[in-house]
Amino acid sequence: MAAMEDRQDQKPTTEEPAITATETSLEELKEMLVDIQTNISNILLENMSVRNELVELTTTVGEQKLEIAYLKNSQTKITKQCADAEYELAAARKRVNEQQDEIYELYELQDRMEQYTRKNSLEIHGVPESAYSTTEEIILKLAEVLEVSISPQEISRKLKRKGNKPITVKFANHKIKRNIYK
């Protein structure tokens, strides 16, 4: 038995390194497999994390696309409103310019009309109120002194102001005014 044990001890010594090498390689393979499984597990976790981030990014991109579409639509509306406002402003400016021209023409017309009405009018200064009882009376006396013949019908209008203010007389004809001036 001892001889057998010696043989087994001898045999394994030649085969022992092979078994030990096999067992070692199996242990190494087992460790590698465990490492690979750990790495795969980590990669799967990272993959899930990346997937979740991708889903969030996809959602965010979708929301941003909607927001961009809304902003484009808003910009289009605002651009249209701006163009409409510019058109209205141009029309308003044109109306204002036309009205300014019309106002200028009306002032010119008013001035010509006032000149025409002043053509027949005469303003008399420095006549004291106590010198006459009616404005017609003083005008007729003044015409008599100036040797101009005037009838009361030729006096169109007479304005007497209170106090020692001028008397404004409008004659029916501008020739009468001219005769008084001469």
PDB file of C-alpha atoms in Angstrom:
ATOM      1  CA  MET A   1       0.000   0.000   0.000  1.00  0.00           C
ATOM      2  CA  ALA A   2       2.804   2.190   0.743  1.00  0.00           C
ATOM      3  CA  ALA A   3       4.134   1.405  -2.663  1.00  0.00           C
ATOM      4  CA  MET A   4       0.857   2.335  -4.186  1.00  0.00           C
ATOM      5  CA  GLU A   5       0.741   5.497  -2.317  1.00  0.00           C
ATOM      6  CA  ASP A   6       4.196   6.200  -3.524  1.00  0.00           C
ATOM      7  CA  ARG A   7       3.101   5.594  -7.062  1.00  0.00           C
ATOM      8  CA  GLN A   8       0.125   7.804  -6.671  1.00  0.00           C
ATOM      9  CA  ASP A   9       2.395  10.376  -5.215  1.00  0.00           C
ATOM     10  CA  GLN A  10       4.766   9.937  -8.094  1.00  0.00           C
ATOM     11  CA  LYS A  11       2.157   9.882 -10.753  1.00  0.00           C
ATOM     12  CA  PRO A  12       0.496  12.930  -9.555  1.00  0.00           C
ATOM     13  CA  THR A  13       3.761  14.719  -9.452  1.00  0.00           C
ATOM     14  CA  THR A  14       4.117  14.339 -13.152  1.00  0.00           C
ATOM     15  CA  GLU A  15       0.436  14.961 -13.656  1.00  0.00           C
ATOM     16  CA  GLU A  16       0.118  17.267 -10.717  1.00  0.00           C
ATOM     17  CA  PRO A  17       1.480  20.280 -12.502  1.00  0.00           C
ATOM     18  CA  ALA A  18      -0.986  19.612 -15.325  1.00  0.00           C
ATOM     19  CA  ILE A  19      -3.927  19.354 -12.915  1.00  0.00           C
ATOM     20  CA  THR A  20      -2.708  22.320 -10.973  1.00  0.00           C
ATOM     21  CA  ALA A  21      -2.248  24.250 -14.188  1.00  0.00           C
ATOM     22  CA  THR A  22      -5.729  23.225 -15.305  1.00  0.00           C
ATOM     23  CA  GLU A  23      -7.194  24.093 -11.953  1.00  0.00           C
ATOM     24  CA  THR A  24      -5.333  27.385 -12.051  1.00  0.00           C
ATOM     25  CA  SER A  25      -6.595  28.144 -15.503  1.00  0.00           C
ATOM     26  CA  LEU A  26     -10.125  27.219 -14.433  1.00  0.00           C
ATOM     27  CA  GLU A  27      -9.812  29.549 -11.462  1.00  0.00           C
ATOM     28  CA  GLU A  28      -8.484  32.272 -13.703  1.00  0.00           C
ATOM     29  CA  LEU A  29     -11.282  31.666 -16.177  1.00  0.00           C
ATOM     30  CA  LYS A  30     -13.802  31.748 -13.343  1.00  0.00           C
ATOM     31  CA  GLU A  31     -12.353  35.056 -12.094  1.00  0.00           C
ATOM     32  CA  MET A  32     -12.377  36.427 -15.634  1.00  0.00           C
ATOM     33  CA  LEU A  33     -15.997  35.386 -16.054  1.00  0.00           C
ATOM     34  CA  VAL A  34     -16.905  37.072 -12.776  1.00  0.00           C
ATOM     35  CA  ASP A  35     -15.033  40.202 -13.920  1.00  0.00           C
ATOM     36  CA  ILE A  36     -16.774  40.053 -17.300  1.00  0.00           C
ATOM     37  CA  GLN A  37     -20.158  39.650 -15.586  1.00  0.00           C
ATOM     38  CA  THR A  38     -19.393  42.614 -13.326  1.00  0.00           C
ATOM     39  CA  ASN A  39     -18.289  44.681 -16.311  1.00  0.00           C
ATOM     40  CA  ILE A  40     -21.374  43.663 -18.292  1.00  0.00           C
ATOM     41  CA  SER A  41     -23.558  44.523 -15.306  1.00  0.00           C
ATOM     42  CA  ASN A  42     -21.858  47.932 -15.025  1.00  0.00           C
ATOM     43  CA  ILE A  43     -22.192  48.471 -18.768  1.00  0.00           C
ATOM     44  CA  LEU A  44     -25.893  47.570 -18.573  1.00  0.00           C
ATOM     45  CA  LEU A  45     -26.385  50.056 -15.734  1.00  0.00           C
ATOM     46  CA  GLU A  46     -24.547  52.733 -17.673  1.00  0.00           C
ATOM     47  CA  ASN A  47     -26.558  51.804 -20.773  1.00  0.00           C
ATOM     48  CA  MET A  48     -29.807  52.207 -18.798  1.00  0.00           C
ATOM     49  CA  SER A  49     -28.590  55.565 -17.508  1.00  0.00           C
ATOM     50  CA  VAL A  50     -27.680  56.675 -21.041  1.00  0.00           C
ATOM     51  CA  ARG A  51     -31.048  55.395 -22.296  1.00  0.00           C
ATOM     52  CA  ASN A  52     -32.870  57.408 -19.624  1.00  0.00           C
ATOM     53  CA  GLU A  53     -30.833  60.488 -20.481  1.00  0.00           C
ATOM     54  CA  LEU A  54     -31.578  59.897 -24.174  1.00  0.00           C
ATOM     55  CA  VAL A  55     -35.295  59.696 -23.432  1.00  0.00           C
ATOM     56  CA  GLU A  56     -35.065  62.942 -21.431  1.00  0.00           C
ATOM     57  CA  LEU A  57     -33.090  64.597 -24.228  1.00  0.00           C
ATOM     58  CA  THR A  58     -35.580  63.376 -26.825  1.00  0.00           C
ATOM     59  CA  THR A  59     -38.423  64.793 -24.740  1.00  0.00           C
ATOM     60  CA  THR A  60     -36.559  68.072 -24.294  1.00  0.00           C
ATOM     61  CA  VAL A  61     -35.793  68.286 -28.013  1.00  0.00           C
ATOM     62  CA  GLY A  62     -39.468  67.636 -28.794  1.00  0.00           C
ATOM     63  CA  GLU A  63     -40.530  70.378 -26.376  1.00  0.00           C
ATOM     64  CA  GLN A  64     -37.972  72.737 -27.866  1.00  0.00           C
ATOM     65  CA  LYS A  65     -39.221  71.971 -31.376  1.00  0.00           C
ATOM     66  CA  LEU A  66     -42.741  72.855 -30.253  1.00  0.00           C
ATOM     67  CA  GLU A  67     -41.464  76.019 -28.605  1.00  0.00           C
ATOM     68  CA  ILE A  68     -39.500  76.949 -31.737  1.00  0.00           C
ATOM     69  CA  ALA A  69     -42.604  76.400 -33.866  1.00  0.00           C
ATOM     70  CA  TYR A  70     -44.610  78.578 -31.458  1.00  0.00           C
ATOM     71  CA  LEU A  71     -41.928  81.278 -31.530  1.00  0.00           C
ATOM     72  CA  LYS A  72     -41.798  81.186 -35.336  1.00  0.00           C
ATOM     73  CA  ASN A  73     -45.568  81.552 -35.436  1.00  0.00           C
ATOM     74  CA  SER A  74     -45.406  84.417 -32.937  1.00  0.00           C
ATOM     75  CA  GLN A  75     -42.646  86.086 -34.916  1.00  0.00           C
ATOM     76  CA  THR A  76     -44.696  85.774 -38.104  1.00  0.00           C
ATOM     77  CA  LYS A  77     -47.689  87.369 -36.384  1.00  0.00           C
ATOM     78  CA  ILE A  78     -45.551  90.147 -34.911  1.00  0.00           C
ATOM     79  CA  THR A  79     -43.894  90.767 -38.276  1.00  0.00           C
ATOM     80  CA  LYS A  80     -47.328  91.036 -39.888  1.00  0.00           C
ATOM     81  CA  GLN A  81     -48.531  93.377 -37.139  1.00  0.00           C
ATOM     82  CA  CYS A  82     -45.393  95.479 -37.581  1.00  0.00           C
ATOM     83  CA  ALA A  83     -45.931  95.659 -41.343  1.00  0.00           C
ATOM     84  CA  ASP A  84     -49.588  96.608 -40.787  1.00  0.00           C
ATOM     85  CA  ALA A  85     -48.553  99.266 -38.268  1.00  0.00           C
ATOM     86  CA  GLU A  86     -45.962 100.644 -40.698  1.00  0.00           C
ATOM     87  CA  TYR A  87     -48.614 100.764 -43.422  1.00  0.00           C
ATOM     88  CA  GLU A  88     -51.041 102.553 -41.074  1.00  0.00           C
ATOM     89  CA  LEU A  89     -48.281 104.935 -39.988  1.00  0.00           C
ATOM     90  CA  ALA A  90     -47.460 105.761 -43.605  1.00  0.00           C
ATOM     91  CA  ALA A  91     -51.160 106.347 -44.311  1.00  0.00           C
ATOM     92  CA  ALA A  92     -51.462 108.530 -41.192  1.00  0.00           C
ATOM     93  CA  ARG A  93     -48.382 110.529 -42.192  1.00  0.00           C
ATOM     94  CA  LYS A  94     -49.837 111.016 -45.643  1.00  0.00           C
ATOM     95  CA  ARG A  95     -53.143 112.222 -44.121  1.00  0.00           C
ATOM     96  CA  VAL A  96     -51.256 114.549 -41.765  1.00  0.00           C
ATOM     97  CA  ASN A  97     -49.262 115.992 -44.674  1.00  0.00           C
ATOM     98  CA  GLU A  98     -52.443 116.457 -46.701  1.00  0.00           C
ATOM     99  CA  GLN A  99     -54.136 118.114 -43.732  1.00  0.00           C
ATOM    100  CA  GLN A 100     -51.134 120.374 -43.170  1.00  0.00           C
ATOM    101  CA  ASP A 101     -51.294 121.394 -46.823  1.00  0.00           C
ATOM    102  CA  GLU A 102     -55.019 122.012 -46.478  1.00  0.00           C
ATOM    103  CA  ILE A 103     -54.462 124.043 -43.295  1.00  0.00           C
ATOM    104  CA  TYR A 104     -51.840 126.112 -45.095  1.00  0.00           C
ATOM    105  CA  GLU A 105     -54.253 126.711 -47.985  1.00  0.00           C
ATOM    106  CA  LEU A 106     -57.020 127.651 -45.546  1.00  0.00           C
ATOM    107  CA  TYR A 107     -54.733 130.124 -43.780  1.00  0.00           C
ATOM    108  CA  GLU A 108     -53.842 131.632 -47.138  1.00  0.00           C
ATOM    109  CA  LEU A 109     -57.516 131.850 -48.080  1.00  0.00           C
ATOM    110  CA  GLN A 110     -58.404 133.338 -44.704  1.00  0.00           C
ATOM    111  CA  ASP A 111     -55.643 135.896 -45.041  1.00  0.00           C
ATOM    112  CA  ARG A 112     -56.850 136.866 -48.529  1.00  0.00           C
ATOM    113  CA  MET A 113     -60.410 137.120 -47.250  1.00  0.00           C
ATOM    114  CA  GLU A 114     -59.300 139.248 -44.322  1.00  0.00           C
ATOM    115  CA  GLN A 115     -57.364 141.459 -46.699  1.00  0.00           C
ATOM    116  CA  TYR A 116     -60.451 141.747 -48.862  1.00  0.00           C
ATOM    117  CA  THR A 117     -62.615 142.670 -45.865  1.00  0.00           C
ATOM    118  CA  ARG A 118     -59.961 145.107 -44.642  1.00  0.00           C
ATOM    119  CA  LYS A 119     -60.003 146.610 -48.097  1.00  0.00           C
ATOM    120  CA  ASN A 120     -63.309 148.288 -47.245  1.00  0.00           C
ATOM    121  CA  SER A 121     -62.550 148.895 -43.567  1.00  0.00           C
ATOM    122  CA  LEU A 122     -61.032 151.877 -41.835  1.00  0.00           C
ATOM    123  CA  GLU A 123     -59.875 152.191 -38.254  1.00  0.00           C
ATOM    124  CA  ILE A 124     -60.119 155.670 -36.730  1.00  0.00           C
ATOM    125  CA  HIS A 125     -57.980 156.513 -33.682  1.00  0.00           C
ATOM    126  CA  GLY A 126     -57.866 159.427 -31.261  1.00  0.00           C
ATOM    127  CA  VAL A 127     -61.477 160.568 -31.357  1.00  0.00           C
ATOM    128  CA  PRO A 128     -62.741 161.175 -27.813  1.00  0.00           C
ATOM    129  CA  GLU A 129     -66.053 159.602 -26.937  1.00  0.00           C
ATOM    130  CA  SER A 130     -67.492 162.936 -25.818  1.00  0.00           C
ATOM    131  CA  ALA A 131     -67.126 164.374 -29.342  1.00  0.00           C
ATOM    132  CA  TYR A 132     -70.007 162.342 -30.790  1.00  0.00           C
ATOM    133  CA  SER A 133     -73.200 160.581 -29.791  1.00  0.00           C
ATOM    134  CA  THR A 134     -73.217 157.852 -32.496  1.00  0.00           C
ATOM    135  CA  THR A 135     -70.423 156.362 -34.563  1.00  0.00           C
ATOM    136  CA  GLU A 136     -72.309 157.199 -37.739  1.00  0.00           C
ATOM    137  CA  GLU A 137     -72.341 160.858 -36.707  1.00  0.00           C
ATOM    138  CA  ILE A 138     -68.563 161.030 -36.194  1.00  0.00           C
ATOM    139  CA  ILE A 139     -67.887 159.278 -39.497  1.00  0.00           C
ATOM    140  CA  LEU A 140     -70.131 161.685 -41.391  1.00  0.00           C
ATOM    141  CA  LYS A 141     -68.485 164.694 -39.637  1.00  0.00           C
ATOM    142  CA  LEU A 142     -65.016 163.320 -40.427  1.00  0.00           C
ATOM    143  CA  ALA A 143     -65.959 162.856 -44.093  1.00  0.00           C
ATOM    144  CA  GLU A 144     -67.330 166.410 -44.178  1.00  0.00           C
ATOM    145  CA  VAL A 145     -64.094 167.826 -42.717  1.00  0.00           C
ATOM    146  CA  LEU A 146     -62.087 165.854 -45.303  1.00  0.00           C
ATOM    147  CA  GLU A 147     -64.443 167.108 -48.014  1.00  0.00           C
ATOM    148  CA  VAL A 148     -65.609 163.626 -49.001  1.00  0.00           C
ATOM    149  CA  SER A 149     -69.281 163.137 -49.676  1.00  0.00           C
ATOM    150  CA  ILE A 150     -70.664 160.074 -47.892  1.00  0.00           C
ATOM    151  CA  SER A 151     -74.242 159.104 -47.322  1.00  0.00           C
ATOM    152  CA  PRO A 152     -75.304 156.994 -44.319  1.00  0.00           C
ATOM    153  CA  GLN A 153     -76.194 154.141 -46.742  1.00  0.00           C
ATOM    154  CA  GLU A 154     -72.549 153.863 -47.805  1.00  0.00           C
ATOM    155  CA  ILE A 155     -71.504 152.951 -44.272  1.00  0.00           C
ATOM    156  CA  SER A 156     -71.911 149.200 -44.075  1.00  0.00           C
ATOM    157  CA  ARG A 157     -70.988 148.670 -40.461  1.00  0.00           C
ATOM    158  CA  LYS A 158     -69.579 150.655 -37.604  1.00  0.00           C
ATOM    159  CA  LEU A 159     -68.078 149.304 -34.417  1.00  0.00           C
ATOM    160  CA  LYS A 160     -67.713 151.517 -31.410  1.00  0.00           C
ATOM    161  CA  ARG A 161     -65.678 150.199 -28.586  1.00  0.00           C
ATOM    162  CA  LYS A 162     -66.074 151.381 -25.045  1.00  0.00           C
ATOM    163  CA  GLY A 163     -63.479 153.731 -23.712  1.00  0.00           C
ATOM    164  CA  ASN A 164     -61.043 155.743 -25.781  1.00  0.00           C
ATOM    165  CA  LYS A 165     -60.443 152.942 -28.265  1.00  0.00           C
ATOM    166  CA  PRO A 166     -60.389 153.074 -32.065  1.00  0.00           C
ATOM    167  CA  ILE A 167     -63.568 153.047 -34.160  1.00  0.00           C
ATOM    168  CA  THR A 168     -63.709 150.467 -36.956  1.00  0.00           C
ATOM    169  CA  VAL A 169     -65.854 151.400 -39.964  1.00  0.00           C
ATOM    170  CA  LYS A 170     -66.629 149.195 -42.940  1.00  0.00           C
ATOM    171  CA  PHE A 171     -67.795 150.986 -46.041  1.00  0.00           C
ATOM    172  CA  ALA A 172     -70.017 149.527 -48.725  1.00  0.00           C
ATOM    173  CA  ASN A 173     -67.352 150.334 -51.317  1.00  0.00           C
ATOM    174  CA  HIS A 174     -63.556 150.493 -51.099  1.00  0.00           C
ATOM    175  CA  LYS A 175     -63.545 153.674 -53.212  1.00  0.00           C
ATOM    176  CA  ILE A 176     -65.092 155.580 -50.311  1.00  0.00           C
ATOM    177  CA  LYS A 177     -62.255 154.462 -48.037  1.00  0.00           C
ATOM    178  CA  ARG A 178     -59.744 155.543 -50.673  1.00  0.00           C
ATOM    179  CA  ASN A 179     -61.389 158.950 -50.976  1.00  0.00           C
ATOM    180  CA  ILE A 180     -61.180 159.479 -47.207  1.00  0.00           C
ATOM    181  CA  TYR A 181     -57.471 158.606 -47.280  1.00  0.00           C
ATOM    182  CA  LYS A 182     -56.763 161.150 -50.042  1.00  0.00           C
TER     183      LYS A 182
END
